[in-house]
């Protein structure tokens, strides 16, 4: 759910799959720290959130949660690294992505 929230957030900012692939980018989870508070149950309607709290060079740190109505089931911090899609080596976040993330 959290991965989908991150993908949807980037797409809503104009950086969907086509943009990412055309700029030879890929985003990978570098680090994740989660706190599970309550279990989700089969057929629960869940909402996942994603917001950027920091950007540095080739990484962005996000705060995320998964909720059932007003109840937080899990929350955590996720560090995403920007890498070259061909070599998997870290690369700086493109300026246009940084500008959009910092104004959101």
Short mmCIF file of N, CA, C and O in Angstrom, two decimals:
data_model
loop_
_atom_site.label_atom_id
_atom_site.label_comp_id
_atom_site.label_asym_id
_atom_site.label_seq_id
_atom_site.Cartn_x
_atom_site.Cartn_y
_atom_site.Cartn_z
N UNK A 1 0.82 -1.20 0.00
CA UNK A 1 0.00 0.00 0.00
C UNK A 1 0.87 1.26 0.00
O UNK A 1 0.55 2.24 -0.65
N UNK A 2 1.94 1.23 0.77
CA UNK A 2 2.80 2.41 0.84
C UNK A 2 3.52 2.64 -0.49
O UNK A 2 3.67 3.79 -0.91
N UNK A 3 3.96 1.58 -1.12
CA UNK A 3 4.61 1.75 -2.43
C UNK A 3 3.65 2.37 -3.44
O UNK A 3 4.02 3.27 -4.19
N UNK A 4 2.43 1.91 -3.45
CA UNK A 4 1.43 2.48 -4.37
C UNK A 4 1.19 3.96 -4.05
O UNK A 4 1.06 4.78 -4.95
N UNK A 5 1.16 4.31 -2.77
CA UNK A 5 0.96 5.72 -2.39
C UNK A 5 2.11 6.58 -2.91
O UNK A 5 1.89 7.69 -3.40
N UNK A 6 3.35 6.07 -2.80
CA UNK A 6 4.49 6.83 -3.30
C UNK A 6 4.41 7.00 -4.82
O UNK A 6 4.63 8.09 -5.35
N UNK A 7 4.08 5.92 -5.53
CA UNK A 7 3.95 5.97 -6.98
C UNK A 7 2.86 6.94 -7.40
O UNK A 7 3.04 7.75 -8.31
N UNK A 8 1.71 6.88 -6.74
CA UNK A 8 0.59 7.77 -7.06
C UNK A 8 0.95 9.23 -6.78
O UNK A 8 0.58 10.12 -7.54
N UNK A 9 1.68 9.48 -5.70
CA UNK A 9 2.09 10.84 -5.38
C UNK A 9 3.00 11.40 -6.47
O UNK A 9 2.80 12.51 -6.96
N UNK A 10 3.99 10.61 -6.89
CA UNK A 10 4.91 11.07 -7.93
C UNK A 10 4.16 11.28 -9.25
O UNK A 10 4.39 12.26 -9.95
N UNK A 11 3.24 10.40 -9.57
CA UNK A 11 2.45 10.55 -10.80
C UNK A 11 1.61 11.82 -10.74
O UNK A 11 1.53 12.56 -11.72
N UNK A 12 1.03 12.12 -9.59
CA UNK A 12 0.20 13.32 -9.45
C UNK A 12 1.02 14.61 -9.61
O UNK A 12 0.48 15.65 -9.96
N UNK A 13 2.33 14.52 -9.37
CA UNK A 13 3.22 15.66 -9.53
C UNK A 13 3.77 15.77 -10.95
O UNK A 13 4.53 16.69 -11.26
N UNK A 14 3.41 14.80 -11.80
CA UNK A 14 3.86 14.83 -13.19
C UNK A 14 5.05 13.94 -13.48
O UNK A 14 5.65 14.04 -14.55
N UNK A 15 5.41 13.08 -12.55
CA UNK A 15 6.58 12.22 -12.71
C UNK A 15 6.18 10.75 -12.69
O UNK A 15 6.60 9.98 -11.83
N UNK A 16 5.36 10.37 -13.65
CA UNK A 16 4.90 8.99 -13.77
C UNK A 16 5.94 8.10 -14.43
O UNK A 16 7.10 8.50 -14.65
N UNK A 17 5.52 6.92 -14.76
CA UNK A 17 6.40 5.90 -15.34
C UNK A 17 7.10 6.39 -16.60
O UNK A 17 8.30 6.18 -16.76
N UNK A 18 6.39 7.06 -17.49
CA UNK A 18 7.01 7.54 -18.72
C UNK A 18 8.14 8.53 -18.43
O UNK A 18 9.21 8.44 -19.03
N UNK A 19 7.91 9.47 -17.53
CA UNK A 19 8.95 10.43 -17.18
C UNK A 19 10.17 9.70 -16.61
O UNK A 19 11.31 9.95 -17.01
N UNK A 20 9.93 8.81 -15.67
CA UNK A 20 11.01 8.10 -14.98
C UNK A 20 11.85 7.31 -15.99
O UNK A 20 13.08 7.41 -16.02
N UNK A 21 11.18 6.52 -16.84
CA UNK A 21 11.91 5.69 -17.81
C UNK A 21 12.62 6.54 -18.85
O UNK A 21 13.74 6.22 -19.25
N UNK A 22 12.00 7.64 -19.30
CA UNK A 22 12.62 8.48 -20.31
C UNK A 22 13.82 9.26 -19.78
O UNK A 22 14.60 9.80 -20.56
N UNK A 23 13.95 9.35 -18.47
CA UNK A 23 15.10 10.03 -17.87
C UNK A 23 16.08 9.04 -17.24
O UNK A 23 16.95 9.43 -16.46
N UNK A 24 15.94 7.76 -17.59
CA UNK A 24 16.85 6.70 -17.12
C UNK A 24 16.98 6.68 -15.60
O UNK A 24 18.06 6.51 -15.05
N UNK A 25 15.85 6.88 -14.92
CA UNK A 25 15.81 6.90 -13.46
C UNK A 25 15.14 5.65 -12.92
O UNK A 25 14.39 4.97 -13.62
N UNK A 26 15.36 5.43 -11.67
CA UNK A 26 14.61 4.43 -10.92
C UNK A 26 14.68 4.85 -9.46
O UNK A 26 15.70 5.39 -9.01
N UNK A 27 13.60 4.65 -8.74
CA UNK A 27 13.58 4.93 -7.31
C UNK A 27 13.55 3.61 -6.56
O UNK A 27 12.75 2.73 -6.87
N UNK A 28 14.43 3.47 -5.57
CA UNK A 28 14.51 2.24 -4.78
C UNK A 28 14.44 2.60 -3.30
O UNK A 28 14.90 3.66 -2.88
N UNK A 29 13.88 1.69 -2.52
CA UNK A 29 13.84 1.89 -1.07
C UNK A 29 15.23 1.60 -0.53
O UNK A 29 15.78 0.52 -0.72
N UNK A 30 15.81 2.61 0.13
CA UNK A 30 17.13 2.46 0.73
C UNK A 30 17.03 2.06 2.20
O UNK A 30 17.83 1.31 2.72
N UNK A 31 16.00 2.59 2.86
CA UNK A 31 15.84 2.34 4.28
C UNK A 31 14.38 2.53 4.63
O UNK A 31 13.71 3.39 4.07
N UNK A 32 13.90 1.71 5.57
CA UNK A 32 12.52 1.85 5.99
C UNK A 32 12.41 1.50 7.48
O UNK A 32 13.06 0.56 7.94
N UNK A 33 11.68 2.31 8.21
CA UNK A 33 11.42 2.06 9.63
C UNK A 33 9.92 2.18 9.84
O UNK A 33 9.35 3.26 9.63
N UNK A 34 9.28 1.10 10.22
CA UNK A 34 7.82 1.06 10.37
C UNK A 34 7.44 0.72 11.79
O UNK A 34 8.13 -0.03 12.48
N UNK A 35 6.32 1.27 12.20
CA UNK A 35 5.73 0.90 13.49
C UNK A 35 4.32 0.41 13.22
O UNK A 35 3.46 1.18 12.77
N UNK A 36 4.11 -0.87 13.45
CA UNK A 36 2.80 -1.48 13.26
C UNK A 36 1.99 -1.31 14.54
O UNK A 36 2.42 -1.71 15.61
N UNK A 37 0.82 -0.70 14.41
CA UNK A 37 0.00 -0.39 15.58
C UNK A 37 -1.22 -1.30 15.70
O UNK A 37 -1.61 -1.67 16.81
N UNK A 38 -1.85 -1.61 14.56
CA UNK A 38 -3.04 -2.44 14.53
C UNK A 38 -3.02 -3.27 13.25
O UNK A 38 -2.52 -2.80 12.23
N UNK A 39 -3.61 -4.45 13.26
CA UNK A 39 -3.66 -5.23 12.02
C UNK A 39 -4.78 -4.75 11.10
O UNK A 39 -5.80 -4.24 11.56
N UNK A 40 -4.56 -4.92 9.82
CA UNK A 40 -5.64 -4.73 8.85
C UNK A 40 -6.34 -6.08 8.73
O UNK A 40 -5.74 -7.13 8.95
N UNK A 41 -7.62 -6.04 8.40
CA UNK A 41 -8.40 -7.26 8.26
C UNK A 41 -8.83 -7.43 6.81
O UNK A 41 -8.92 -6.46 6.05
N UNK A 42 -9.08 -8.64 6.42
CA UNK A 42 -9.52 -8.93 5.06
C UNK A 42 -10.72 -8.07 4.71
O UNK A 42 -11.66 -7.94 5.50
N UNK A 43 -10.68 -7.44 3.55
CA UNK A 43 -11.73 -6.58 3.02
C UNK A 43 -11.80 -5.20 3.69
O UNK A 43 -12.74 -4.45 3.43
N UNK A 44 -10.83 -4.85 4.55
CA UNK A 44 -10.79 -3.49 5.08
C UNK A 44 -10.55 -2.52 3.93
O UNK A 44 -9.77 -2.81 3.01
N UNK A 45 -11.17 -1.37 4.00
CA UNK A 45 -10.89 -0.30 3.06
C UNK A 45 -9.80 0.56 3.69
O UNK A 45 -10.00 1.15 4.75
N UNK A 46 -8.63 0.59 3.05
CA UNK A 46 -7.47 1.25 3.62
C UNK A 46 -7.07 2.47 2.80
O UNK A 46 -7.28 2.50 1.59
N UNK A 47 -6.48 3.46 3.47
CA UNK A 47 -5.95 4.64 2.82
C UNK A 47 -4.47 4.74 3.19
O UNK A 47 -4.12 4.69 4.36
N UNK A 48 -3.64 4.90 2.17
CA UNK A 48 -2.20 5.06 2.40
C UNK A 48 -1.81 6.49 2.04
O UNK A 48 -2.31 7.06 1.07
N UNK A 49 -0.92 7.07 2.84
CA UNK A 49 -0.47 8.44 2.60
C UNK A 49 1.04 8.44 2.37
O UNK A 49 1.75 7.53 2.81
N UNK A 50 1.50 9.48 1.70
CA UNK A 50 2.94 9.67 1.49
C UNK A 50 3.21 11.16 1.42
O UNK A 50 2.54 11.88 0.67
N UNK A 51 4.16 11.64 2.20
CA UNK A 51 4.57 13.04 2.11
C UNK A 51 6.08 13.12 2.27
O UNK A 51 6.68 12.41 3.09
N UNK A 52 6.70 13.97 1.49
CA UNK A 52 8.14 14.15 1.53
C UNK A 52 8.49 15.08 2.69
O UNK A 52 7.91 16.15 2.82
N UNK A 53 9.43 14.66 3.52
CA UNK A 53 9.85 15.49 4.66
C UNK A 53 11.27 16.02 4.50
O UNK A 53 11.65 16.95 5.20
N UNK A 54 12.04 15.44 3.55
CA UNK A 54 13.41 15.91 3.36
C UNK A 54 13.93 15.40 2.02
O UNK A 54 13.57 14.30 1.59
N UNK A 55 14.76 16.19 1.38
CA UNK A 55 15.45 15.76 0.16
C UNK A 55 16.92 16.12 0.30
O UNK A 55 17.25 17.17 0.86
N UNK A 56 17.76 15.23 -0.18
CA UNK A 56 19.22 15.46 -0.13
C UNK A 56 19.86 14.72 -1.29
O UNK A 56 19.75 13.51 -1.36
N UNK A 57 20.52 15.44 -2.15
CA UNK A 57 21.29 14.81 -3.23
C UNK A 57 20.50 13.79 -4.01
O UNK A 57 19.67 14.12 -4.85
N UNK A 58 20.75 12.52 -3.71
CA UNK A 58 20.11 11.42 -4.42
C UNK A 58 18.98 10.77 -3.63
O UNK A 58 18.44 9.74 -4.04
N UNK A 59 18.61 11.34 -2.48
CA UNK A 59 17.58 10.69 -1.65
C UNK A 59 16.46 11.64 -1.27
O UNK A 59 16.62 12.85 -1.24
N UNK A 60 15.32 11.02 -0.98
CA UNK A 60 14.20 11.74 -0.38
C UNK A 60 13.68 10.89 0.77
O UNK A 60 13.65 9.67 0.68
N UNK A 61 13.35 11.56 1.87
CA UNK A 61 12.79 10.85 3.02
C UNK A 61 11.31 11.18 3.08
O UNK A 61 10.91 12.35 2.96
N UNK A 62 10.52 10.14 3.26
CA UNK A 62 9.06 10.30 3.26
C UNK A 62 8.49 9.79 4.58
O UNK A 62 9.02 8.86 5.18
N UNK A 63 7.40 10.41 4.97
CA UNK A 63 6.61 9.95 6.12
C UNK A 63 5.36 9.33 5.52
O UNK A 63 4.70 9.95 4.68
N UNK A 64 5.06 8.10 5.93
CA UNK A 64 3.92 7.40 5.37
C UNK A 64 3.08 6.75 6.45
O UNK A 64 3.56 6.47 7.55
N UNK A 65 1.81 6.52 6.11
CA UNK A 65 0.93 5.80 7.02
C UNK A 65 -0.11 5.04 6.21
O UNK A 65 -0.37 5.34 5.05
N UNK A 66 -0.67 4.04 6.86
CA UNK A 66 -1.82 3.31 6.33
C UNK A 66 -2.89 3.40 7.39
O UNK A 66 -2.64 3.11 8.57
N UNK A 67 -4.09 3.81 6.97
CA UNK A 67 -5.20 4.01 7.90
C UNK A 67 -6.43 3.22 7.48
O UNK A 67 -6.63 2.94 6.31
N UNK A 68 -7.22 2.93 8.46
CA UNK A 68 -8.57 2.41 8.27
C UNK A 68 -9.47 3.46 8.91
O UNK A 68 -9.42 3.64 10.14
N UNK A 69 -10.20 4.18 8.09
CA UNK A 69 -10.96 5.34 8.56
C UNK A 69 -10.01 6.30 9.27
O UNK A 69 -9.03 6.72 8.67
N UNK A 70 -10.25 6.63 10.54
CA UNK A 70 -9.38 7.56 11.27
C UNK A 70 -8.30 6.84 12.08
O UNK A 70 -7.49 7.48 12.75
N UNK A 71 -8.27 5.52 12.01
CA UNK A 71 -7.34 4.73 12.81
C UNK A 71 -6.05 4.45 12.03
O UNK A 71 -6.08 3.88 10.94
N UNK A 72 -4.92 4.86 12.59
CA UNK A 72 -3.62 4.57 11.96
C UNK A 72 -3.24 3.14 12.29
O UNK A 72 -3.17 2.75 13.46
N UNK A 73 -3.00 2.36 11.23
CA UNK A 73 -2.60 0.95 11.42
C UNK A 73 -1.08 0.80 11.42
O UNK A 73 -0.54 -0.03 12.15
N UNK A 74 -0.42 1.59 10.60
CA UNK A 74 1.05 1.55 10.53
C UNK A 74 1.53 2.92 10.06
O UNK A 74 0.86 3.58 9.28
N UNK A 75 2.66 3.34 10.61
CA UNK A 75 3.28 4.57 10.11
C UNK A 75 4.79 4.37 10.12
O UNK A 75 5.30 3.48 10.80
N UNK A 76 5.46 5.18 9.33
CA UNK A 76 6.91 5.03 9.30
C UNK A 76 7.59 6.03 8.40
O UNK A 76 6.96 6.86 7.75
N UNK A 77 8.91 5.93 8.41
CA UNK A 77 9.78 6.76 7.59
C UNK A 77 10.43 5.87 6.54
O UNK A 77 10.94 4.79 6.85
N UNK A 78 10.43 6.36 5.30
CA UNK A 78 11.00 5.61 4.19
C UNK A 78 12.00 6.51 3.48
O UNK A 78 11.66 7.65 3.15
N UNK A 79 13.20 6.02 3.27
CA UNK A 79 14.19 6.75 2.50
C UNK A 79 14.28 6.11 1.12
O UNK A 79 14.50 4.91 1.00
N UNK A 80 14.06 6.94 0.11
CA UNK A 80 14.07 6.51 -1.28
C UNK A 80 15.33 7.05 -1.94
O UNK A 80 15.64 8.24 -1.79
N UNK A 81 16.04 6.20 -2.66
CA UNK A 81 17.22 6.63 -3.39
C UNK A 81 16.90 6.69 -4.88
O UNK A 81 16.20 5.82 -5.41
N UNK A 82 17.42 7.70 -5.53
CA UNK A 82 17.32 7.83 -6.98
C UNK A 82 18.56 7.18 -7.57
O UNK A 82 19.69 7.51 -7.17
N UNK A 83 18.36 6.24 -8.49
CA UNK A 83 19.49 5.56 -9.11
C UNK A 83 19.34 5.60 -10.63
O UNK A 83 18.25 5.79 -11.17
N UNK A 84 20.46 5.41 -11.30
CA UNK A 84 20.46 5.28 -12.74
C UNK A 84 19.85 3.93 -13.07
O UNK A 84 20.27 2.91 -12.52
N UNK A 85 18.87 3.92 -13.96
CA UNK A 85 18.14 2.69 -14.27
C UNK A 85 19.03 1.64 -14.92
O UNK A 85 18.81 0.44 -14.76
N UNK A 86 20.05 2.07 -15.64
CA UNK A 86 20.93 1.12 -16.34
C UNK A 86 22.00 0.53 -15.42
O UNK A 86 22.27 -0.66 -15.45
N UNK A 87 22.60 1.40 -14.59
CA UNK A 87 23.74 0.94 -13.77
C UNK A 87 23.38 0.70 -12.31
O UNK A 87 24.17 0.12 -11.58
N UNK A 88 22.22 1.18 -11.87
CA UNK A 88 21.79 1.10 -10.47
C UNK A 88 22.68 1.92 -9.54
O UNK A 88 22.63 1.76 -8.33
N UNK A 89 23.49 2.82 -10.10
CA UNK A 89 24.34 3.69 -9.27
C UNK A 89 23.53 4.92 -8.86
O UNK A 89 22.71 5.42 -9.62
N UNK A 90 23.76 5.42 -7.63
CA UNK A 90 23.04 6.61 -7.17
C UNK A 90 23.25 7.78 -8.12
O UNK A 90 24.32 7.95 -8.70
N UNK A 91 22.20 8.58 -8.27
CA UNK A 91 22.31 9.82 -9.04
C UNK A 91 21.45 10.87 -8.37
O UNK A 91 20.46 10.57 -7.72
N UNK A 92 21.85 12.10 -8.52
CA UNK A 92 21.10 13.20 -7.91
C UNK A 92 19.67 13.21 -8.42
O UNK A 92 19.41 12.88 -9.58
N UNK A 93 18.77 13.61 -7.55
CA UNK A 93 17.39 13.82 -7.98
C UNK A 93 17.38 14.95 -9.02
O UNK A 93 18.03 15.98 -8.81
N UNK A 94 16.68 14.77 -10.13
CA UNK A 94 16.62 15.84 -11.13
C UNK A 94 16.05 17.12 -10.52
O UNK A 94 15.17 17.09 -9.67
N UNK A 95 16.56 18.25 -10.99
CA UNK A 95 16.16 19.56 -10.46
C UNK A 95 14.65 19.76 -10.52
O UNK A 95 14.04 20.27 -9.58
N UNK A 96 14.03 19.36 -11.63
CA UNK A 96 12.58 19.59 -11.74
C UNK A 96 11.78 18.77 -10.72
O UNK A 96 10.76 19.21 -10.23
N UNK A 97 12.27 17.60 -10.37
CA UNK A 97 11.61 16.81 -9.33
C UNK A 97 11.81 17.50 -7.98
O UNK A 97 10.86 17.65 -7.20
N UNK A 98 13.04 17.91 -7.68
CA UNK A 98 13.32 18.60 -6.41
C UNK A 98 12.46 19.83 -6.26
O UNK A 98 11.89 20.07 -5.18
N UNK A 99 12.37 20.64 -7.31
CA UNK A 99 11.56 21.87 -7.23
C UNK A 99 10.12 21.56 -6.93
O UNK A 99 9.49 22.23 -6.10
N UNK A 100 9.56 20.55 -7.58
CA UNK A 100 8.16 20.20 -7.37
C UNK A 100 7.96 19.64 -5.96
O UNK A 100 6.99 19.98 -5.28
N UNK A 101 8.88 18.79 -5.49
CA UNK A 101 8.75 18.22 -4.14
C UNK A 101 8.84 19.30 -3.07
O UNK A 101 8.15 19.23 -2.06
N UNK A 102 9.68 20.27 -3.27
CA UNK A 102 9.88 21.32 -2.27
C UNK A 102 8.75 22.32 -2.22
O UNK A 102 8.61 23.04 -1.23
N UNK A 103 7.94 22.39 -3.27
CA UNK A 103 6.81 23.33 -3.28
C UNK A 103 5.48 22.64 -2.97
O UNK A 103 4.45 23.29 -2.98
N UNK A 104 5.52 21.34 -2.71
CA UNK A 104 4.30 20.60 -2.44
C UNK A 104 4.04 20.52 -0.96
O UNK A 104 4.87 20.45 -0.15
#
